[in-house]
């Protein structure tokens, strides 16, 4: 074959990280590793021995889960690490352990007993909606772990893959993605998943080239093939040409701009980072973030026996401010819902956790004490020379909710005045992530210093499409005209109400959308740190008039397909 006839084959998917990598394909198929044959005749099986084997496997599974939990907490965040605690709870769930015991008593070996005992609960969860359906995946994970330990299966160790591996998989769970080491893995590609799937979000936090949602064609790529993962173009190329390799090795070649940027005609756009742990601050600074546009504080509250006290929180917020002495740090107050288990909180089960008591609804209800402590810590932390602290409230749906949050701040300030405690009132704003908040944006903007649009939730609620449900992933797309119009309304209201307006949902970090977002009138864009250099580079090339014309054209369209035709560089349609 001559160089001209080079047989590069290209597979299209959705780019999850604007990075490229070349390496050797390795298929990851945990299900195949745990397939079992027919069980032996019951009379040949010793139940006592099987019970002992099951107990040993359970103990080993606990140890593995603790190690994976710690590693994930260090590398990705406490919130993401919590999934391993849930897995440990399944190991002790009586419905499962009793089921295994009963199957062993019936003469099955431990591994077959485990398969049988998990079957019913997996089917029950799989038949439910949204988050409950995801529990089925968690149960499968735990079952496969136990079967692997019982059969001596040698699971691919995701944390120490050979250097230069391109991992291929049907899907990657959060726990699997979190184990990948960016220094060893050249990239990954999956059959399933979208830009907001957990695997994609983790890939961005970890800085791993990734393409998701390639579809079944990915199966055509064999282990050991030479593969290029181009997370920017959203393509996976087998046997890439020397030019394609060279381009990938050269990386994006995007300059890191430490200073704030403006459009070509001089409109400043703040480009900030979303972080969920203190460990991520360093990466945010390294990528040139102007500040933090969304500091998710859930990590402070997860995986512990009791909530953090006021002093501990003051320290954490000051540390974030110290990382950006000339910038702004937007801290979001606790946003927990029925779906994130926090042992010391009373969280009743809900069939529809996304529509239940989450965010500000808990802060003004059952978590009022936690909310007060957090606000006290924030007001104290705001009294610092370093940086500017801003505080925003999640899941606001009504004007009275926002007013109640402002009153809570006021009453703490009064107490501090009386007790002569040093404090400052931070900028106060709210997230626009419910359709009601977008409709009420004029009244909310009148009362707020700023609005920050959370497109992950706003899209899910505007489109009535669960952000975690693959079956409706196609509808969960912020380029839907309905979502664009909700954003446009919000921005107009902020302008009229003299509030600045930012965006901190995943949409803000999509470099294909920077011009549209600037044209819609956003003052600030906040994103996973890894996309900051691309977005800053894009901003500098934008002419505001052109961007505004683009925004007008797209918001007037009737369909997402028509919107996408206006977006240069958009390869997903
Ligand atoms: C959002 O909803 O867009 C958002 C940024 O918040 P989270 O993803 O934490 O719900
Ligand atoms: Mg949200």
PDB file of C-alpha atoms in Angstrom, residues 56 151 161 302 318 337 354 363 387 430 445-446 461 534:
ATOM      1  CA  UNK A  56     -13.935 -13.699  51.493  1.00  0.00           C
ATOM      2  CA  UNK A 151     -13.759 -16.718  39.721  1.00  0.00           C
ATOM      3  CA  UNK A 161      -2.970   0.543  31.820  1.00  0.00           C
ATOM      4  CA  UNK A 302     -20.293  14.438  51.452  1.00  0.00           C
ATOM      5  CA  UNK A 318     -10.466  31.689  51.809  1.00  0.00           C
ATOM      6  CA  UNK A 337     -31.247  16.604  46.387  1.00  0.00           C
ATOM      7  CA  UNK A 354     -34.914  16.110  40.286  1.00  0.00           C
ATOM      8  CA  UNK A 363     -31.842  25.214  52.472  1.00  0.00           C
ATOM      9  CA  UNK A 387     -10.286  38.331  45.400  1.00  0.00           C
ATOM     10  CA  UNK A 430     -28.815  33.016  41.841  1.00  0.00           C
ATOM     11  CA  UNK A 445     -32.601  40.402  38.255  1.00  0.00           C
ATOM     12  CA  UNK A 446     -34.062  43.487  39.967  1.00  0.00           C
ATOM     13  CA  UNK A 461     -36.386  21.132  32.865  1.00  0.00           C
ATOM     14  CA  UNK A 534      -9.976  27.258  23.490  1.00  0.00           C
TER      15      UNK A 534
END
